[in-house]
PDB file of C-alpha atoms in Angstrom:
ATOM      1  CA  MET A  31      -3.221   6.163  11.697  1.00 42.00           C
ATOM      2  CA  THR A  32      -3.790   9.047   9.619  1.00 47.00           C
ATOM      3  CA  VAL A  33      -1.332  11.346  11.196  1.00 48.00           C
ATOM      4  CA  ASP A  34       1.386   9.060  10.166  1.00 63.00           C
ATOM      5  CA  ILE A  35       0.350   9.412   6.508  1.00 77.00           C
ATOM      6  CA  ILE A  36      -0.088  12.947   6.420  1.00 84.00           C
ATOM      7  CA  TYR A  37       3.314  13.850   8.421  1.00 84.00           C
ATOM      8  CA  LYS A  38       5.356  10.950   6.453  1.00 83.00           C
ATOM      9  CA  ASP A  39       7.612  13.505   4.843  1.00 86.00           C
ATOM     10  CA  ILE A  40       7.371  16.351   7.255  1.00 87.00           C
ATOM     11  CA  GLU A  41      11.187  16.035   8.310  1.00 88.00           C
ATOM     12  CA  THR A  42      12.432  16.472   4.956  1.00 92.00           C
ATOM     13  CA  PRO A  43      14.168  19.620   4.717  1.00 93.00           C
ATOM     14  CA  ASP A  44      12.122  22.351   2.892  1.00 95.00           C
ATOM     15  CA  ILE A  45       9.493  20.103   2.313  1.00 95.00           C
ATOM     16  CA  ARG A  46       7.202  23.334   2.035  1.00 96.00           C
ATOM     17  CA  LYS A  47       8.749  24.252  -0.952  1.00 97.00           C
ATOM     18  CA  LEU A  48       6.990  22.972  -4.300  1.00 98.00           C
ATOM     19  CA  ASP A  49      10.129  21.388  -5.643  1.00 97.00           C
ATOM     20  CA  VAL A  50      11.034  19.480  -2.891  1.00 97.00           C
ATOM     21  CA  TYR A  51       7.305  18.213  -2.298  1.00 97.00           C
ATOM     22  CA  ARG A  52       7.018  17.181  -5.859  1.00 97.00           C
ATOM     23  CA  SER A  53      10.326  15.245  -5.310  1.00 96.00           C
ATOM     24  CA  LYS A  54       8.412  13.092  -2.805  1.00 94.00           C
ATOM     25  CA  GLY A  55       5.783  12.437  -5.134  1.00 94.00           C
ATOM     26  CA  GLY A  56       3.690  15.605  -4.456  1.00 95.00           C
ATOM     27  CA  TYR A  57       0.691  16.245  -6.710  1.00 97.00           C
ATOM     28  CA  GLY A  58       0.939  12.790  -8.218  1.00 97.00           C
ATOM     29  CA  SER A  59      -2.463  12.239  -6.778  1.00 97.00           C
ATOM     30  CA  LEU A  60      -3.939  15.359  -8.260  1.00 98.00           C
ATOM     31  CA  GLU A  61      -2.542  14.294 -11.710  1.00 98.00           C
ATOM     32  CA  LYS A  62      -4.022  10.685 -11.214  1.00 97.00           C
ATOM     33  CA  ALA A  63      -7.265  12.208 -10.239  1.00 98.00           C
ATOM     34  CA  LEU A  64      -7.556  14.713 -13.375  1.00 98.00           C
ATOM     35  CA  LYS A  65      -6.326  12.177 -15.789  1.00 97.00           C
ATOM     36  CA  GLU A  66      -7.423   8.795 -14.927  1.00 97.00           C
ATOM     37  CA  MET A  67     -10.573   9.289 -12.806  1.00 97.00           C
ATOM     38  CA  THR A  68     -13.817  10.865 -13.140  1.00 98.00           C
ATOM     39  CA  PRO A  69     -15.085  13.365 -10.229  1.00 98.00           C
ATOM     40  CA  ALA A  70     -17.696  10.701  -9.094  1.00 98.00           C
ATOM     41  CA  GLN A  71     -14.925   8.286  -9.000  1.00 97.00           C
ATOM     42  CA  VAL A  72     -13.029  10.585  -6.766  1.00 98.00           C
ATOM     43  CA  VAL A  73     -16.098  10.770  -4.456  1.00 98.00           C
ATOM     44  CA  GLU A  74     -16.369   7.249  -4.298  1.00 97.00           C
ATOM     45  CA  GLU A  75     -12.899   6.495  -3.359  1.00 96.00           C
ATOM     46  CA  VAL A  76     -13.067   9.101  -0.449  1.00 96.00           C
ATOM     47  CA  LYS A  77     -16.397   7.249   0.699  1.00 95.00           C
ATOM     48  CA  LYS A  78     -14.813   3.863   0.465  1.00 94.00           C
ATOM     49  CA  ALA A  79     -11.990   5.019   2.555  1.00 92.00           C
ATOM     50  CA  LYS A  80     -14.367   6.169   5.186  1.00 92.00           C
ATOM     51  CA  LEU A  81     -12.453   9.422   5.707  1.00 93.00           C
ATOM     52  CA  VAL A  82     -14.541  11.656   8.131  1.00 87.00           C
ATOM     53  CA  GLY A  83     -14.325  15.077   9.276  1.00 76.00           C
ATOM     54  CA  ARG A  84     -11.109  15.492  11.259  1.00 76.00           C
ATOM     55  CA  GLY A  85     -12.446  19.079  12.900  1.00 65.00           C
ATOM     56  CA  GLY A  86     -14.471  17.047  15.537  1.00 64.00           C
ATOM     57  CA  ALA A  87     -17.778  16.650  13.998  1.00 70.00           C
ATOM     58  CA  GLY A  88     -16.805  13.154  12.309  1.00 74.00           C
ATOM     59  CA  PHE A  89     -19.222  13.708   9.220  1.00 84.00           C
ATOM     60  CA  PRO A  90     -18.462  11.320   6.417  1.00 91.00           C
ATOM     61  CA  THR A  91     -16.331  13.418   3.966  1.00 95.00           C
ATOM     62  CA  GLY A  92     -17.300  11.514   0.825  1.00 95.00           C
ATOM     63  CA  LEU A  93     -20.952  11.888   1.442  1.00 96.00           C
ATOM     64  CA  LYS A  94     -20.550  15.748   1.919  1.00 97.00           C
ATOM     65  CA  TRP A  95     -18.706  15.955  -1.301  1.00 98.00           C
ATOM     66  CA  GLU A  96     -21.290  13.911  -2.808  1.00 98.00           C
ATOM     67  CA  LEU A  97     -24.080  16.219  -1.937  1.00 98.00           C
ATOM     68  CA  VAL A  98     -22.072  19.272  -3.213  1.00 98.00           C
ATOM     69  CA  ALA A  99     -21.312  17.515  -6.391  1.00 98.00           C
ATOM     70  CA  LYS A 100     -25.210  16.646  -6.991  1.00 97.00           C
ATOM     71  CA  ASP A 101     -26.327  20.263  -6.275  1.00 97.00           C
ATOM     72  CA  THR A 102     -26.970  21.997  -9.721  1.00 96.00           C
ATOM     73  CA  ASN A 103     -26.419  25.584  -8.194  1.00 96.00           C
ATOM     74  CA  THR A 104     -23.277  27.119  -9.270  1.00 96.00           C
ATOM     75  CA  PRO A 105     -20.504  28.482  -8.464  1.00 97.00           C
ATOM     76  CA  LYS A 106     -19.369  26.011  -6.011  1.00 98.00           C
ATOM     77  CA  TYR A 107     -16.848  26.665  -3.321  1.00 98.00           C
ATOM     78  CA  ILE A 108     -14.224  24.721  -1.436  1.00 97.00           C
ATOM     79  CA  VAL A 109     -13.356  26.047   2.186  1.00 97.00           C
ATOM     80  CA  ALA A 110     -10.692  24.733   4.397  1.00 96.00           C
ATOM     81  CA  ASN A 111     -11.314  25.624   8.280  1.00 93.00           C
ATOM     82  CA  ALA A 112      -7.974  26.420   9.710  1.00 91.00           C
ATOM     83  CA  GLU A 113      -9.531  28.764  12.295  1.00 85.00           C
ATOM     84  CA  GLU A 114      -8.297  26.298  15.001  1.00 72.00           C
ATOM     85  CA  GLY A 115      -9.421  28.526  17.862  1.00 64.00           C
ATOM     86  CA  GLU A 116      -9.794  25.757  20.554  1.00 65.00           C
ATOM     87  CA  PRO A 117      -7.271  26.796  23.424  1.00 62.00           C
ATOM     88  CA  GLY A 118      -4.155  24.610  23.184  1.00 62.00           C
ATOM     89  CA  THR A 119      -5.028  23.066  19.786  1.00 66.00           C
ATOM     90  CA  PHE A 120      -2.454  23.099  17.161  1.00 74.00           C
ATOM     91  CA  LYS A 121      -2.956  20.018  15.182  1.00 80.00           C
ATOM     92  CA  ASP A 122      -3.470  21.879  11.925  1.00 87.00           C
ATOM     93  CA  ARG A 123      -0.668  24.234  12.515  1.00 91.00           C
ATOM     94  CA  PRO A 124       2.214  22.013  11.192  1.00 93.00           C
ATOM     95  CA  ILE A 125       0.374  21.235   8.131  1.00 95.00           C
ATOM     96  CA  LEU A 126      -0.034  24.848   7.168  1.00 95.00           C
ATOM     97  CA  GLU A 127       3.655  25.678   8.132  1.00 95.00           C
ATOM     98  CA  GLN A 128       5.503  22.785   6.817  1.00 95.00           C
ATOM     99  CA  ILE A 129       3.606  20.680   4.287  1.00 96.00           C
ATOM    100  CA  PRO A 130       1.016  23.288   2.841  1.00 97.00           C
ATOM    101  CA  HIS A 131       1.194  21.768  -0.589  1.00 98.00           C
ATOM    102  CA  ARG A 132      -0.386  18.565   0.898  1.00 97.00           C
ATOM    103  CA  LEU A 133      -3.208  20.623   1.765  1.00 97.00           C
ATOM    104  CA  LEU A 134      -3.479  22.384  -1.446  1.00 98.00           C
ATOM    105  CA  GLU A 135      -3.395  19.085  -3.334  1.00 98.00           C
ATOM    106  CA  GLY A 136      -5.924  17.711  -1.255  1.00 97.00           C
ATOM    107  CA  ARG A 137      -8.202  20.779  -1.807  1.00 97.00           C
ATOM    108  CA  ALA A 138      -7.676  20.708  -5.551  1.00 98.00           C
ATOM    109  CA  ILE A 139      -8.732  17.127  -5.654  1.00 98.00           C
ATOM    110  CA  ALA A 140     -11.764  18.042  -3.653  1.00 98.00           C
ATOM    111  CA  ALA A 141     -12.426  20.914  -6.054  1.00 98.00           C
ATOM    112  CA  TYR A 142     -12.365  18.455  -9.024  1.00 98.00           C
ATOM    113  CA  ALA A 143     -14.588  16.106  -7.358  1.00 98.00           C
ATOM    114  CA  VAL A 144     -17.526  18.497  -6.669  1.00 98.00           C
ATOM    115  CA  GLY A 145     -17.059  20.886  -9.510  1.00 98.00           C
ATOM    116  CA  ALA A 146     -15.636  23.880  -7.669  1.00 98.00           C
ATOM    117  CA  GLU A 147     -13.277  26.513  -9.364  1.00 96.00           C
ATOM    118  CA  VAL A 148     -12.452  28.611  -6.285  1.00 97.00           C
ATOM    119  CA  GLY A 149     -11.189  27.811  -2.764  1.00 97.00           C
ATOM    120  CA  VAL A 150     -10.466  29.616   0.411  1.00 97.00           C
ATOM    121  CA  ILE A 151      -8.236  28.710   3.405  1.00 97.00           C
ATOM    122  CA  VAL A 152      -9.590  30.536   6.476  1.00 94.00           C
ATOM    123  CA  CYS A 153      -7.016  31.072   9.178  1.00 91.00           C
ATOM    124  CA  ARG A 154      -7.338  32.344  12.558  1.00 85.00           C
ATOM    125  CA  GLY A 155      -6.317  36.096  12.961  1.00 83.00           C
ATOM    126  CA  GLU A 156      -3.288  35.063  15.104  1.00 86.00           C
ATOM    127  CA  PHE A 157      -2.018  32.732  12.258  1.00 87.00           C
ATOM    128  CA  MET A 158      -0.242  35.291  10.282  1.00 92.00           C
ATOM    129  CA  GLU A 159       3.107  33.084   9.597  1.00 95.00           C
ATOM    130  CA  PRO A 160       0.859  30.247   8.593  1.00 94.00           C
ATOM    131  CA  ALA A 161      -1.094  32.373   6.342  1.00 95.00           C
ATOM    132  CA  ARG A 162       2.030  33.822   4.903  1.00 97.00           C
ATOM    133  CA  ILE A 163       3.588  30.398   4.000  1.00 97.00           C
ATOM    134  CA  CYS A 164       0.283  29.263   2.528  1.00 97.00           C
ATOM    135  CA  ARG A 165      -0.010  32.235   0.184  1.00 97.00           C
ATOM    136  CA  GLU A 166       3.583  31.540  -0.937  1.00 98.00           C
ATOM    137  CA  ALA A 167       2.758  27.776  -1.545  1.00 98.00           C
ATOM    138  CA  VAL A 168      -0.244  29.083  -3.678  1.00 98.00           C
ATOM    139  CA  ALA A 169       1.911  31.456  -5.762  1.00 98.00           C
ATOM    140  CA  GLU A 170       4.510  28.572  -6.266  1.00 98.00           C
ATOM    141  CA  ALA A 171       1.779  26.162  -7.569  1.00 98.00           C
ATOM    142  CA  GLU A 172       0.194  28.842  -9.640  1.00 97.00           C
ATOM    143  CA  ALA A 173       3.492  29.585 -11.369  1.00 97.00           C
ATOM    144  CA  ALA A 174       3.922  26.016 -11.937  1.00 97.00           C
ATOM    145  CA  GLY A 175       0.529  25.510 -13.604  1.00 96.00           C
ATOM    146  CA  ILE A 176      -0.701  23.135 -10.711  1.00 97.00           C
ATOM    147  CA  LEU A 177      -3.373  25.667  -9.572  1.00 97.00           C
ATOM    148  CA  GLY A 178      -5.014  28.438 -11.794  1.00 96.00           C
ATOM    149  CA  GLU A 179      -6.373  27.723 -15.177  1.00 95.00           C
ATOM    150  CA  LYS A 180      -6.022  24.472 -17.184  1.00 95.00           C
ATOM    151  CA  ILE A 181      -4.038  22.562 -14.277  1.00 97.00           C
ATOM    152  CA  LEU A 182      -1.595  20.198 -15.321  1.00 96.00           C
ATOM    153  CA  GLY A 183      -2.546  20.534 -18.845  1.00 94.00           C
ATOM    154  CA  THR A 184      -6.153  19.549 -18.513  1.00 96.00           C
ATOM    155  CA  ASP A 185      -9.228  21.723 -18.754  1.00 96.00           C
ATOM    156  CA  PHE A 186      -9.883  21.927 -14.943  1.00 97.00           C
ATOM    157  CA  THR A 187      -9.562  25.242 -13.239  1.00 97.00           C
ATOM    158  CA  PHE A 188      -9.166  26.026  -9.598  1.00 98.00           C
ATOM    159  CA  ARG A 189      -8.010  29.237  -7.775  1.00 97.00           C
ATOM    160  CA  VAL A 190      -7.198  29.388  -4.133  1.00 97.00           C
ATOM    161  CA  TRP A 191      -6.848  32.330  -1.750  1.00 94.00           C
ATOM    162  CA  VAL A 192      -6.049  32.798   1.906  1.00 96.00           C
ATOM    163  CA  TYR A 193      -8.141  34.593   4.479  1.00 93.00           C
ATOM    164  CA  ARG A 194      -7.439  35.450   8.154  1.00 90.00           C
ATOM    165  CA  THR A 195     -10.474  36.050  10.676  1.00 84.00           C
ATOM    166  CA  ALA A 196     -10.438  38.320  13.318  1.00 79.00           C
ATOM    167  CA  GLY A 197      -9.491  35.602  15.843  1.00 70.00           C
ATOM    168  CA  ALA A 198     -13.062  34.989  17.203  1.00 75.00           C
ATOM    169  CA  TYR A 199     -13.463  31.605  19.007  1.00 74.00           C
ATOM    170  CA  ILE A 200     -16.876  30.973  17.647  1.00 76.00           C
ATOM    171  CA  CYS A 201     -15.535  31.157  13.835  1.00 75.00           C
ATOM    172  CA  GLY A 202     -14.307  27.505  14.251  1.00 79.00           C
ATOM    173  CA  GLU A 203     -17.984  26.793  13.906  1.00 86.00           C
ATOM    174  CA  GLU A 204     -18.538  26.142  10.102  1.00 90.00           C
ATOM    175  CA  THR A 205     -21.360  28.533   9.475  1.00 92.00           C
ATOM    176  CA  SER A 206     -19.773  31.214  11.754  1.00 91.00           C
ATOM    177  CA  LEU A 207     -16.583  31.039   9.621  1.00 92.00           C
ATOM    178  CA  LEU A 208     -18.675  31.557   6.488  1.00 94.00           C
ATOM    179  CA  GLU A 209     -20.411  34.602   7.813  1.00 93.00           C
ATOM    180  CA  ALA A 210     -16.979  36.043   8.879  1.00 91.00           C
ATOM    181  CA  LEU A 211     -15.639  35.089   5.278  1.00 92.00           C
ATOM    182  CA  GLU A 212     -18.688  37.030   3.633  1.00 92.00           C
ATOM    183  CA  GLY A 213     -17.576  40.110   5.788  1.00 90.00           C
ATOM    184  CA  LYS A 214     -20.283  39.849   8.385  1.00 89.00           C
ATOM    185  CA  PRO A 215     -19.989  39.349  12.285  1.00 87.00           C
ATOM    186  CA  GLY A 216     -18.962  35.780  12.902  1.00 84.00           C
ATOM    187  CA  MET A 217     -22.403  34.299  14.153  1.00 89.00           C
ATOM    188  CA  PRO A 218     -23.910  30.940  13.647  1.00 91.00           C
ATOM    189  CA  ARG A 219     -26.656  30.394  10.963  1.00 94.00           C
ATOM    190  CA  ILE A 220     -29.785  28.628  11.607  1.00 92.00           C
ATOM    191  CA  ARG A 221     -29.755  25.343   9.937  1.00 89.00           C
ATOM    192  CA  PRO A 222     -31.074  23.953   7.412  1.00 93.00           C
ATOM    193  CA  PRO A 223     -30.171  25.012   4.998  1.00 94.00           C
ATOM    194  CA  PHE A 224     -26.670  23.366   5.370  1.00 95.00           C
ATOM    195  CA  PRO A 225     -23.352  24.498   3.558  1.00 96.00           C
ATOM    196  CA  VAL A 226     -23.379  21.890   1.250  1.00 97.00           C
ATOM    197  CA  ASN A 227     -26.560  23.503  -0.429  1.00 97.00           C
ATOM    198  CA  SER A 228     -26.290  27.101   0.793  1.00 96.00           C
ATOM    199  CA  GLY A 229     -22.666  27.962   2.014  1.00 96.00           C
ATOM    200  CA  LEU A 230     -20.407  30.606   0.990  1.00 96.00           C
ATOM    201  CA  TRP A 231     -22.544  33.362  -0.681  1.00 97.00           C
ATOM    202  CA  ALA A 232     -25.571  30.922  -0.502  1.00 97.00           C
ATOM    203  CA  LYS A 233     -23.657  28.585  -2.800  1.00 98.00           C
ATOM    204  CA  PRO A 234     -23.015  24.786  -2.536  1.00 98.00           C
ATOM    205  CA  THR A 235     -19.718  24.815  -0.343  1.00 98.00           C
ATOM    206  CA  ALA A 236     -17.602  21.895   0.711  1.00 97.00           C
ATOM    207  CA  LEU A 237     -16.315  22.883   3.986  1.00 97.00           C
ATOM    208  CA  ASN A 238     -13.711  20.521   5.858  1.00 96.00           C
ATOM    209  CA  ASN A 239     -10.760  20.754   8.200  1.00 93.00           C
ATOM    210  CA  VAL A 240      -7.290  21.015   7.174  1.00 94.00           C
ATOM    211  CA  GLU A 241      -6.374  17.744   8.284  1.00 93.00           C
ATOM    212  CA  THR A 242      -9.431  16.209   6.224  1.00 94.00           C
ATOM    213  CA  PHE A 243      -8.202  17.635   3.097  1.00 96.00           C
ATOM    214  CA  SER A 244      -4.506  16.633   3.767  1.00 95.00           C
ATOM    215  CA  ASN A 245      -5.694  12.931   3.858  1.00 94.00           C
ATOM    216  CA  VAL A 246      -7.080  12.812   0.464  1.00 96.00           C
ATOM    217  CA  PRO A 247      -4.029  12.546  -1.706  1.00 96.00           C
ATOM    218  CA  ASN A 248      -2.990   9.408  -0.334  1.00 94.00           C
ATOM    219  CA  ILE A 249      -6.419   8.042  -0.412  1.00 95.00           C
ATOM    220  CA  ILE A 250      -6.410   8.791  -4.257  1.00 96.00           C
ATOM    221  CA  LEU A 251      -2.787   7.473  -4.827  1.00 90.00           C
ATOM    222  CA  GLU A 252      -3.094   4.305  -2.733  1.00 85.00           C
ATOM    223  CA  GLY A 253      -6.971   3.764  -2.788  1.00 78.00           C
ATOM    224  CA  ALA A 254      -9.581   3.083  -0.109  1.00 65.00           C
ATOM    225  CA  CYS A 255      -7.774  -0.039   1.338  1.00 61.00           C
ATOM    226  CA  LEU A 256      -6.234   2.604   3.528  1.00 52.00           C
ATOM    227  CA  LEU A 257      -9.804   2.439   5.394  1.00 47.00           C
ATOM    228  CA  TYR A 258      -9.498   5.751   7.236  1.00 44.00           C
ATOM    229  CA  THR A 259     -11.673   6.140  10.166  1.00 43.00           C
ATOM    230  CA  SER A 260     -12.165   8.546  13.025  1.00 40.00           C
ATOM    231  CA  ASP A 261     -10.359   6.263  15.590  1.00 37.00           C
TER     232      ASP A 261
END
């Protein structure tokens, strides 16, 4: 079960802090990806692992990243859907509040795989505390050279910012979320074009659920033998 892998260290005191997360092997997957793998190899590993979108649609994550990576239009973006507006649904909130660095690590790996330098975590308007915690995690990672320029001593650059929507239920739908992120009313776009080619600011965008990104570090560290599925 992917949930067991994502939450394996969640009961560790202060795991949301960078030093504690790193003491548990955190950001080792990002370092492996940056220093031992090509972007294409990262995409292939995610494809082999059969990771699919955990927001409900179940689209193959590796295929989505491959489409973004192959698009020659730039800049490219990484967007995490943390809107979670479905009534009674809180599967992403523990990740945001307790293990935000796992989300950040997965997103940084995704950015490396597709060639993006900017990422956004989009939270529902009511998620004031999760957004605050994520901003603190971003600041910690930037101060440690894990986000920002020349990450972990490489030439890779990736910056992250956190955005809260007005809390509209419809913003859980990916194109409505992108509209809201651009400062427009959160209304669905006509598709095609799809976000992989024309997403945020009409640029190639890898938009995935919080849980989807949070699975990525273990896939890279342990390999596709984990065989993630939608079950």
